[in-house]
mmCIF file of C-alpha atoms and ligand atoms in Angstrom:
data_model
loop_
_atom_site.group_PDB
_atom_site.id
_atom_site.type_symbol
_atom_site.label_atom_id
_atom_site.label_comp_id
_atom_site.label_asym_id
_atom_site.label_seq_id
_atom_site.Cartn_x
_atom_site.Cartn_y
_atom_site.Cartn_z
ATOM 1 C CA MET A 58 0.000 0.000 0.000
ATOM 2 C CA THR A 59 1.360 3.446 -0.858
ATOM 3 C CA GLU A 60 1.897 6.068 1.802
ATOM 4 C CA ILE A 61 -0.916 8.182 0.367
ATOM 5 C CA ALA A 62 -3.336 5.228 0.321
ATOM 6 C CA ARG A 63 -2.486 4.576 3.971
ATOM 7 C CA ALA A 64 -3.063 8.246 4.811
ATOM 8 C CA ALA A 65 -6.459 8.174 3.073
ATOM 9 C CA ASP A 66 -7.386 5.047 5.054
ATOM 10 C CA PHE A 67 -6.530 6.809 8.319
ATOM 11 C CA LEU A 68 -8.780 9.709 7.284
ATOM 12 C CA ARG A 69 -11.642 7.284 6.514
ATOM 13 C CA ALA A 70 -11.111 5.731 9.953
ATOM 14 C CA GLY A 71 -11.577 9.155 11.607
ATOM 15 C CA GLU A 72 -7.891 9.609 12.454
ATOM 16 C CA LEU A 73 -5.788 12.753 12.061
ATOM 17 C CA VAL A 74 -3.285 13.000 9.214
ATOM 18 C CA ALA A 75 -0.882 15.926 8.909
ATOM 19 C CA PHE A 76 -0.035 16.775 5.309
ATOM 20 C CA PRO A 77 1.916 19.386 3.366
ATOM 21 C CA THR A 78 0.323 22.181 1.379
ATOM 22 C CA GLU A 79 2.038 24.961 -0.548
ATOM 23 C CA THR A 80 1.378 27.366 2.365
ATOM 24 C CA VAL A 81 1.909 25.487 5.652
ATOM 25 C CA TYR A 82 1.297 21.932 6.926
ATOM 26 C CA GLY A 83 -2.324 21.084 7.695
ATOM 27 C CA LEU A 84 -3.769 18.921 10.454
ATOM 28 C CA GLY A 85 -6.319 16.953 8.435
ATOM 29 C CA ALA A 86 -9.485 15.069 9.284
ATOM 30 C CA ASP A 87 -12.541 13.833 7.363
ATOM 31 C CA ALA A 88 -14.661 16.991 7.105
ATOM 32 C CA ARG A 89 -17.898 14.942 7.134
ATOM 33 C CA ASN A 90 -17.023 13.216 10.430
ATOM 34 C CA PRO A 91 -17.760 15.304 13.562
ATOM 35 C CA HIS A 92 -15.792 12.910 15.791
ATOM 36 C CA ALA A 93 -12.708 13.284 13.621
ATOM 37 C CA ILE A 94 -13.181 17.084 13.651
ATOM 38 C CA ALA A 95 -13.405 17.036 17.436
ATOM 39 C CA ARG A 96 -9.946 15.430 17.469
ATOM 40 C CA ILE A 97 -8.514 18.422 15.586
ATOM 41 C CA PHE A 98 -9.796 20.851 18.204
ATOM 42 C CA ALA A 99 -8.518 18.662 21.040
ATOM 43 C CA ALA A 100 -5.062 18.259 19.456
ATOM 44 C CA LYS A 101 -4.667 21.981 18.739
ATOM 45 C CA GLY A 102 -6.231 23.226 21.952
ATOM 46 C CA ARG A 103 -8.365 25.415 19.717
ATOM 47 C CA PRO A 104 -11.668 26.973 20.863
ATOM 48 C CA ALA A 105 -14.599 25.052 19.322
ATOM 49 C CA ASP A 106 -16.200 28.108 17.723
ATOM 50 C CA HIS A 107 -13.243 28.745 15.388
ATOM 51 C CA PRO A 108 -14.110 27.451 11.915
ATOM 52 C CA LEU A 109 -11.863 25.205 9.813
ATOM 53 C CA ILE A 110 -10.949 25.341 6.124
ATOM 54 C CA VAL A 111 -12.154 22.360 4.070
ATOM 55 C CA HIS A 112 -9.604 21.232 1.473
ATOM 56 C CA LEU A 113 -11.028 19.871 -1.788
ATOM 57 C CA PRO A 114 -9.493 17.758 -4.602
ATOM 58 C CA ASP A 115 -10.778 20.213 -7.221
ATOM 59 C CA ALA A 116 -13.335 22.941 -7.823
ATOM 60 C CA SER A 117 -15.983 20.479 -9.047
ATOM 61 C CA HIS A 118 -16.560 19.659 -5.342
ATOM 62 C CA LEU A 119 -17.673 23.227 -4.512
ATOM 63 C CA GLU A 120 -21.402 22.509 -4.803
ATOM 64 C CA ARG A 121 -21.173 19.734 -2.191
ATOM 65 C CA TRP A 122 -19.990 22.217 0.428
ATOM 66 C CA ALA A 123 -21.484 25.598 -0.511
ATOM 67 C CA ILE A 124 -24.751 27.067 -1.783
ATOM 68 C CA ASP A 125 -25.629 30.359 -3.517
ATOM 69 C CA ILE A 126 -22.147 30.335 -5.042
ATOM 70 C CA PRO A 127 -21.598 33.682 -6.760
ATOM 71 C CA ALA A 128 -20.190 33.704 -10.293
ATOM 72 C CA ALA A 129 -17.087 35.465 -8.960
ATOM 73 C CA ALA A 130 -16.274 32.414 -6.798
ATOM 74 C CA GLY A 131 -16.383 30.150 -9.843
ATOM 75 C CA ARG A 132 -14.100 32.517 -11.736
ATOM 76 C CA LEU A 133 -11.635 32.791 -8.833
ATOM 77 C CA ALA A 134 -11.579 29.006 -8.429
ATOM 78 C CA ALA A 135 -11.027 28.463 -12.145
ATOM 79 C CA ALA A 136 -8.221 31.020 -12.295
ATOM 80 C CA LEU A 137 -6.439 30.543 -8.960
ATOM 81 C CA TRP A 138 -7.012 26.940 -7.764
ATOM 82 C CA PRO A 139 -5.030 24.953 -6.957
ATOM 83 C CA GLY A 140 -3.428 27.803 -5.062
ATOM 84 C CA PRO A 141 -3.030 29.689 -1.760
ATOM 85 C CA LEU A 142 -6.562 31.088 -1.766
ATOM 86 C CA THR A 143 -9.455 30.240 0.578
ATOM 87 C CA LEU A 144 -13.003 31.204 -0.411
ATOM 88 C CA ILE A 145 -15.625 31.829 2.281
ATOM 89 C CA LEU A 146 -19.062 30.885 0.931
ATOM 90 C CA LYS A 147 -22.534 30.159 2.316
ATOM 91 C CA ARG A 148 -22.398 26.651 3.719
ATOM 92 C CA HIS A 149 -24.267 23.680 2.328
ATOM 93 C CA PRO A 150 -26.707 22.326 4.969
ATOM 94 C CA ASP A 151 -24.800 18.999 5.053
ATOM 95 C CA VAL A 152 -21.578 20.613 6.333
ATOM 96 C CA PRO A 153 -21.120 19.592 9.990
ATOM 97 C CA ASP A 154 -21.464 22.419 12.541
ATOM 98 C CA ALA A 155 -18.136 21.324 14.011
ATOM 99 C CA VAL A 156 -16.394 22.466 10.803
ATOM 100 C CA THR A 157 -18.009 25.897 10.568
ATOM 101 C CA GLY A 158 -18.001 26.714 14.265
ATOM 102 C CA GLY A 159 -21.784 26.996 13.934
ATOM 103 C CA GLN A 160 -21.581 29.810 11.366
ATOM 104 C CA ASP A 161 -23.600 29.890 8.153
ATOM 105 C CA THR A 162 -20.451 30.040 6.009
ATOM 106 C CA VAL A 163 -17.674 27.614 5.148
ATOM 107 C CA GLY A 164 -14.043 28.123 4.074
ATOM 108 C CA LEU A 165 -12.925 26.108 1.028
ATOM 109 C CA ARG A 166 -9.693 25.710 -0.864
ATOM 110 C CA VAL A 167 -7.809 23.461 -3.314
ATOM 111 C CA PRO A 168 -4.162 23.414 -2.197
ATOM 112 C CA ASP A 169 -1.332 23.509 -4.732
ATOM 113 C CA HIS A 170 0.847 20.662 -3.510
ATOM 114 C CA PRO A 171 1.218 17.338 -5.341
ATOM 115 C CA LEU A 172 0.999 15.199 -2.180
ATOM 116 C CA ALA A 173 -1.989 17.138 -0.830
ATOM 117 C CA LEU A 174 -3.793 16.732 -4.141
ATOM 118 C CA GLN A 175 -2.940 13.006 -4.300
ATOM 119 C CA LEU A 176 -4.273 12.555 -0.784
ATOM 120 C CA LEU A 177 -7.463 14.525 -1.478
ATOM 121 C CA ARG A 178 -8.117 12.573 -4.687
ATOM 122 C CA GLU A 179 -7.436 9.235 -3.024
ATOM 123 C CA PHE A 180 -9.712 10.182 -0.115
ATOM 124 C CA GLY A 181 -12.265 11.497 -2.599
ATOM 125 C CA GLY A 182 -13.823 14.137 -0.349
ATOM 126 C CA GLY A 183 -13.264 17.206 1.796
ATOM 127 C CA VAL A 184 -10.495 17.287 4.391
ATOM 128 C CA ALA A 185 -10.836 19.853 7.171
ATOM 129 C CA ALA A 186 -7.390 21.131 8.103
ATOM 130 C CA PRO A 187 -6.172 24.027 10.201
ATOM 131 C CA SER A 188 -2.458 24.731 10.309
ATOM 132 C CA ALA A 189 -0.811 21.845 12.195
ATOM 133 C CA ASN A 190 0.351 23.876 15.197
ATOM 134 C CA ARG A 191 -0.995 24.330 18.700
ATOM 135 C CA PHE A 192 -3.515 27.182 18.948
ATOM 136 C CA GLY A 193 -1.912 30.616 18.758
ATOM 137 C CA ARG A 194 1.557 29.307 17.970
ATOM 138 C CA VAL A 195 3.750 29.498 14.871
ATOM 139 C CA SER A 196 2.490 27.505 11.856
ATOM 140 C CA PRO A 197 4.618 24.530 10.722
ATOM 141 C CA THR A 198 6.403 24.609 7.353
ATOM 142 C CA THR A 199 8.206 21.256 7.647
ATOM 143 C CA ALA A 200 7.173 17.763 8.749
ATOM 144 C CA ALA A 201 9.675 18.039 11.627
ATOM 145 C CA HIS A 202 7.823 21.122 12.963
ATOM 146 C CA VAL A 203 4.605 19.081 13.047
ATOM 147 C CA ARG A 204 6.302 16.151 14.740
ATOM 148 C CA GLU A 205 7.726 18.381 17.487
ATOM 149 C CA GLU A 206 4.410 19.979 18.294
ATOM 150 C CA LEU A 207 1.684 17.440 17.454
ATOM 151 C CA GLY A 208 3.556 14.182 16.809
ATOM 152 C CA ASP A 209 1.628 12.337 19.506
ATOM 153 C CA ALA A 210 -1.787 13.425 18.248
ATOM 154 C CA VAL A 211 -1.570 12.302 14.628
ATOM 155 C CA ALA A 212 -1.825 8.840 13.059
ATOM 156 C CA MET A 213 0.562 9.907 10.324
ATOM 157 C CA ILE A 214 2.560 12.839 8.964
ATOM 158 C CA VAL A 215 2.946 12.977 5.177
ATOM 159 C CA ASP A 216 6.364 14.535 4.559
ATOM 160 C CA GLY A 217 6.484 16.814 1.523
ATOM 161 C CA GLY A 218 9.569 18.802 2.480
ATOM 162 C CA PRO A 219 9.502 22.530 3.243
ATOM 163 C CA CYS A 220 6.382 24.436 2.118
ATOM 164 C CA ALA A 221 6.932 26.604 -0.968
ATOM 165 C CA VAL A 222 4.971 29.685 0.167
ATOM 166 C CA GLY A 223 5.527 29.543 3.917
ATOM 167 C CA ILE A 224 2.569 31.543 5.254
ATOM 168 C CA GLU A 225 -1.154 30.799 5.235
ATOM 169 C CA SER A 226 -3.562 31.264 2.345
ATOM 170 C CA THR A 227 -5.283 34.514 1.457
ATOM 171 C CA ILE A 228 -8.870 34.355 2.749
ATOM 172 C CA LEU A 229 -11.544 36.002 0.588
ATOM 173 C CA ASP A 230 -15.076 36.349 1.932
ATOM 174 C CA LEU A 231 -17.659 35.974 -0.840
ATOM 175 C CA SER A 232 -20.600 35.287 1.466
ATOM 176 C CA GLY A 233 -21.716 38.907 1.808
ATOM 177 C CA THR A 234 -22.745 41.715 -0.490
ATOM 178 C CA GLU A 235 -19.157 42.710 -1.193
ATOM 179 C CA VAL A 236 -16.000 40.645 -1.497
ATOM 180 C CA ARG A 237 -13.509 41.253 1.321
ATOM 181 C CA ILE A 238 -10.004 40.020 2.134
ATOM 182 C CA LEU A 239 -10.170 38.602 5.666
ATOM 183 C CA ARG A 240 -6.565 37.437 5.811
ATOM 184 C CA PRO A 241 -3.781 38.645 3.510
ATOM 185 C CA GLY A 242 -1.538 35.997 1.993
ATOM 186 C CA MET A 243 1.197 35.795 -0.591
ATOM 187 C CA LEU A 244 -1.259 35.521 -3.453
ATOM 188 C CA ASP A 245 -0.673 38.603 -5.548
ATOM 189 C CA ALA A 246 -3.552 41.077 -5.010
ATOM 190 C CA LYS A 247 -3.213 41.827 -8.716
ATOM 191 C CA ALA A 248 -4.101 38.214 -9.524
ATOM 192 C CA ILE A 249 -7.342 38.622 -7.553
ATOM 193 C CA ALA A 250 -8.014 42.020 -9.126
ATOM 194 C CA THR A 251 -7.515 40.581 -12.611
ATOM 195 C CA VAL A 252 -10.301 38.072 -11.968
ATOM 196 C CA LEU A 253 -12.686 40.355 -10.049
ATOM 197 C CA GLY A 254 -11.973 43.558 -11.933
ATOM 198 C CA TYR A 255 -11.157 45.389 -8.680
ATOM 199 C CA VAL A 256 -9.096 44.995 -5.499
ATOM 200 C CA PRO A 257 -11.346 43.981 -2.586
ATOM 201 C CA GLU A 258 -11.272 45.849 0.742
ATOM 202 C CA PHE A 259 -9.253 44.402 3.580
ATOM 203 C CA GLY A 260 -10.818 43.379 6.855
ATOM 204 C CA GLY A 261 -14.127 41.876 7.857
ATOM 205 C CA ALA A 262 -17.389 43.758 7.548
ATOM 206 C CA GLN A 263 -19.435 44.359 10.692
ATOM 207 C CA ASN A 264 -20.655 41.031 12.088
ATOM 208 C CA ALA A 265 -18.156 39.295 9.835
ATOM 209 C CA PRO A 266 -17.398 35.653 10.554
ATOM 210 C CA ARG A 267 -14.817 34.956 13.214
ATOM 211 C CA VAL A 268 -11.300 34.305 11.973
ATOM 212 C CA SER A 269 -8.802 33.050 14.518
ATOM 213 C CA GLY A 270 -6.044 34.323 12.241
ATOM 214 C CA SER A 271 -7.544 37.757 12.816
ATOM 215 C CA LEU A 272 -7.051 37.585 16.578
ATOM 216 C CA GLU A 273 -4.612 40.264 17.651
ATOM 217 C CA ALA A 274 -2.317 37.715 19.258
ATOM 218 C CA HIS A 275 -1.465 34.827 16.945
ATOM 219 C CA TYR A 276 1.405 33.072 15.170
ATOM 220 C CA ALA A 277 3.496 33.737 18.266
ATOM 221 C CA PRO A 278 6.819 32.340 19.483
ATOM 222 C CA GLY A 279 7.316 31.783 23.222
ATOM 223 C CA THR A 280 10.047 34.437 23.436
ATOM 224 C CA GLU A 281 9.070 38.115 23.555
ATOM 225 C CA LEU A 282 9.189 39.544 20.033
ATOM 226 C CA GLN A 283 9.355 43.232 19.149
ATOM 227 C CA LEU A 284 8.989 44.807 15.713
ATOM 228 C CA VAL A 285 11.404 47.719 15.388
ATOM 229 C CA ALA A 286 12.053 50.188 12.550
ATOM 230 C CA ALA A 287 15.214 49.068 10.765
ATOM 231 C CA ALA A 288 16.920 52.392 11.523
ATOM 232 C CA ASP A 289 16.326 51.944 15.298
ATOM 233 C CA LEU A 290 17.410 48.328 15.446
ATOM 234 C CA ALA A 291 21.026 48.676 16.537
ATOM 235 C CA ALA A 292 20.187 51.243 19.227
ATOM 236 C CA THR A 293 17.284 49.151 20.539
ATOM 237 C CA ALA A 294 19.525 46.093 20.669
ATOM 238 C CA GLN A 295 22.180 48.078 22.572
ATOM 239 C CA ARG A 296 19.619 49.281 25.115
ATOM 240 C CA GLY A 297 18.408 45.702 25.629
ATOM 241 C CA LEU A 298 21.977 44.526 26.180
ATOM 242 C CA ALA A 299 22.571 47.320 28.652
ATOM 243 C CA ASP A 300 19.499 46.105 30.548
ATOM 244 C CA GLY A 301 21.118 42.685 30.774
ATOM 245 C CA ARG A 302 18.772 41.051 28.247
ATOM 246 C CA ARG A 303 20.024 38.411 25.822
ATOM 247 C CA ILE A 304 18.987 39.459 22.342
ATOM 248 C CA ALA A 305 18.408 37.831 18.961
ATOM 249 C CA VAL A 306 17.804 39.877 15.831
ATOM 250 C CA LEU A 307 16.037 39.019 12.555
ATOM 251 C CA ALA A 308 16.942 41.612 9.962
ATOM 252 C CA ALA A 309 18.109 41.865 6.380
ATOM 253 C CA PRO A 310 21.800 42.635 5.854
ATOM 254 C CA PRO A 311 23.572 44.831 6.504
ATOM 255 C CA PHE A 312 22.958 44.809 10.238
ATOM 256 C CA ALA A 313 26.109 46.874 10.196
ATOM 257 C CA SER A 314 26.849 47.525 13.827
ATOM 258 C CA GLU A 315 26.228 43.951 14.934
ATOM 259 C CA PRO A 316 27.185 44.386 18.556
ATOM 260 C CA PRO A 317 28.974 41.587 20.371
ATOM 261 C CA GLY A 318 26.648 39.379 22.380
ATOM 262 C CA ILE A 319 23.826 39.604 19.868
ATOM 263 C CA VAL A 320 22.749 36.715 17.657
ATOM 264 C CA TRP A 321 21.859 37.973 14.200
ATOM 265 C CA PHE A 322 19.715 35.951 11.775
ATOM 266 C CA PRO A 323 20.097 37.439 8.306
ATOM 267 C CA ALA A 324 16.624 37.809 6.772
ATOM 268 C CA SER A 325 15.863 38.124 3.084
ATOM 269 C CA ALA A 326 15.167 41.561 1.593
ATOM 270 C CA ASP A 327 12.757 39.833 -0.788
ATOM 271 C CA PRO A 328 9.207 39.434 0.603
ATOM 272 C CA VAL A 329 8.598 36.074 -1.108
ATOM 273 C CA ARG A 330 11.791 34.609 0.348
ATOM 274 C CA PHE A 331 11.161 36.280 3.734
ATOM 275 C CA ALA A 332 7.699 34.679 3.890
ATOM 276 C CA HIS A 333 9.108 31.305 2.862
ATOM 277 C CA ASP A 334 11.609 31.373 5.748
ATOM 278 C CA LEU A 335 9.555 33.278 8.340
ATOM 279 C CA TYR A 336 8.082 30.518 10.506
ATOM 280 C CA ALA A 337 11.211 28.349 10.425
ATOM 281 C CA ASN A 338 13.214 31.439 11.460
ATOM 282 C CA LEU A 339 10.808 32.221 14.296
ATOM 283 C CA ARG A 340 11.052 28.643 15.567
ATOM 284 C CA GLU A 341 14.852 28.727 15.464
ATOM 285 C CA LEU A 342 15.007 32.138 17.107
ATOM 286 C CA ASP A 343 12.637 30.902 19.800
ATOM 287 C CA ALA A 344 14.736 27.779 20.374
ATOM 288 C CA LEU A 345 17.769 29.976 21.166
ATOM 289 C CA GLY A 346 16.038 30.744 24.455
ATOM 290 C CA ARG A 347 17.044 34.419 24.409
ATOM 291 C CA ASP A 348 15.146 37.062 26.376
ATOM 292 C CA LEU A 349 14.070 39.115 23.384
ATOM 293 C CA ILE A 350 13.714 38.733 19.614
ATOM 294 C CA LEU A 351 13.975 41.986 17.660
ATOM 295 C CA VAL A 352 12.639 41.958 14.095
ATOM 296 C CA ALA A 353 13.281 44.740 11.592
ATOM 297 C CA ALA A 354 9.879 46.031 10.454
ATOM 298 C CA PRO A 355 9.381 45.387 6.713
ATOM 299 C CA PRO A 356 8.771 48.253 4.288
ATOM 300 C CA ASP A 357 5.216 49.599 4.229
ATOM 301 C CA GLU A 358 4.515 48.146 0.777
ATOM 302 C CA GLU A 359 1.808 45.921 -0.676
ATOM 303 C CA ALA A 360 4.260 43.075 -1.357
ATOM 304 C CA TRP A 361 5.048 42.932 2.386
ATOM 305 C CA ARG A 362 1.458 43.170 3.643
ATOM 306 C CA ALA A 363 0.981 39.480 4.541
ATOM 307 C CA VAL A 364 4.420 39.237 6.194
ATOM 308 C CA SER A 365 3.815 42.425 8.198
ATOM 309 C CA ASP A 366 0.423 41.097 9.283
ATOM 310 C CA ARG A 367 1.979 37.878 10.672
ATOM 311 C CA LEU A 368 4.845 39.758 12.352
ATOM 312 C CA ARG A 369 2.447 42.181 14.073
ATOM 313 C CA ARG A 370 0.412 39.287 15.438
ATOM 314 C CA ALA A 371 3.544 37.401 16.478
ATOM 315 C CA ALA A 372 4.644 40.485 18.425
ATOM 316 C CA ALA A 373 1.223 40.874 20.035
ATOM 317 C CA GLY A 374 1.083 37.209 21.010
ATOM 318 C CA SER A 375 4.590 36.836 22.390
ATOM 319 C CA LYS A 376 5.205 37.022 26.101
HETATM 320 O O1 TXA B 497 -2.971 28.109 4.160
HETATM 321 C C1 TXA B 497 -3.897 27.780 4.894
HETATM 322 O O2 TXA B 497 -5.007 28.322 4.843
HETATM 323 C C2 TXA B 497 -3.621 26.646 5.880
HETATM 324 C C3 TXA B 497 -3.416 25.353 5.114
HETATM 325 C C4 TXA B 497 -3.275 24.154 6.024
HETATM 326 O O3 TXA B 497 -4.469 25.178 4.220
HETATM 327 N N1 TXA B 497 -4.704 26.525 6.806
HETATM 328 C C5 TXA B 497 -4.908 27.419 7.784
HETATM 329 O O4 TXA B 497 -5.931 27.035 8.645
HETATM 330 O O5 TXA B 497 -4.275 28.433 7.904
HETATM 331 P P1 TXA B 497 -6.164 27.746 10.044
HETATM 332 O O6 TXA B 497 -7.327 27.021 10.644
HETATM 333 O O7 TXA B 497 -4.930 27.808 10.813
HETATM 334 O O8 TXA B 497 -6.638 29.152 9.613
HETATM 335 C C6 TXA B 497 -7.818 29.224 8.863
HETATM 336 C C7 TXA B 497 -8.495 30.517 9.084
HETATM 337 C C8 TXA B 497 -8.889 30.669 10.527
HETATM 338 O O9 TXA B 497 -8.491 31.934 10.934
HETATM 339 C C9 TXA B 497 -10.396 30.517 10.476
HETATM 340 O O10 TXA B 497 -11.028 31.279 11.461
HETATM 341 C C10 TXA B 497 -10.709 30.995 9.080
HETATM 342 O O11 TXA B 497 -9.684 30.509 8.310
HETATM 343 N N2 TXA B 497 -11.967 30.470 8.603
HETATM 344 C C11 TXA B 497 -12.295 29.199 8.336
HETATM 345 N N3 TXA B 497 -13.590 29.101 7.992
HETATM 346 C C12 TXA B 497 -14.099 30.343 8.040
HETATM 347 C C13 TXA B 497 -15.381 30.916 7.822
HETATM 348 N N4 TXA B 497 -16.427 30.183 7.492
HETATM 349 N N5 TXA B 497 -15.515 32.249 7.973
HETATM 350 C C14 TXA B 497 -14.457 33.006 8.312
HETATM 351 N N6 TXA B 497 -13.244 32.536 8.561
HETATM 352 C C15 TXA B 497 -13.058 31.232 8.429
HETATM 353 MG MG1 MG B 498 -3.474 28.534 11.981
#
């Protein structure tokens, strides 16, 4: 039996299977099985009212999970799936409450990873999968990250190597009167605009569905993390040292005046590369066990929006 066939069997048996996607690793369960879904929430320590994304083998499955699907959703799916885009649509009545957190909408996406697609096709249905990390912590981008954090909770981890994108999918809400971006991702806003004919607004409308990724504190390492303007970095690091704190810095070169006693992680000046490395860097920085992680704030540019969003939340969530 192939590894993927075994993984699909575990899903059918109501077990948890962690699998790679192009964004981050997912903690998967049969989206039609409330008992399997309950295992996801238990493993993550996630509040039960936070909805999950259902991963589909292809867009032809949309009608089994959503109703009143607007034409724009079909166009987005045709143009951008498989890809790092989640569509929020009105839920089909057969979708278990456990998946939607009791809301009248459901999040759907077709991931762009060969092993994820093989697994979804072999399983033949929807797989509910949040990022395979404990609630509020940094998302995993390698199988080893999943093993460290949730190894005991899963029947199997499908290893697909490091994730190509590195941060979570863009979430687009198409369940209301206007399309909105609930969570920025690395999907080019231009790609969305090309399909829709306009760039949607960011942020949820009033009474918008709950998004745990929109909590102020999220994606956080255990070490205190501060975002600092690049120009203030060296001085801030010096002050920390003077206060007797052990400091680690994540910044693009040149971090010219690298003072002695400070660990410097060179970060990429390219947003795509920075995103790819971000969560692995945060895990490594955290593992150093320093007192403070200083991160150079990225430029205030569209290409950095998703990275800046995750860094802000990591700072808010760190102790
Ligand atoms: O890239 C990704 O999206 C990864 C991979 C594994 O696919 N998944 C992921 O799942 O990031 P998770 O659960 O960590 O984050 C999904 C976000 C959550 O913030 C959740 O609240 C939101 O999607 N979400 C899911 N269903 C929703 C709905 N019906 N309405 C609003 N937000 C929803
Ligand atoms: Mg997550």
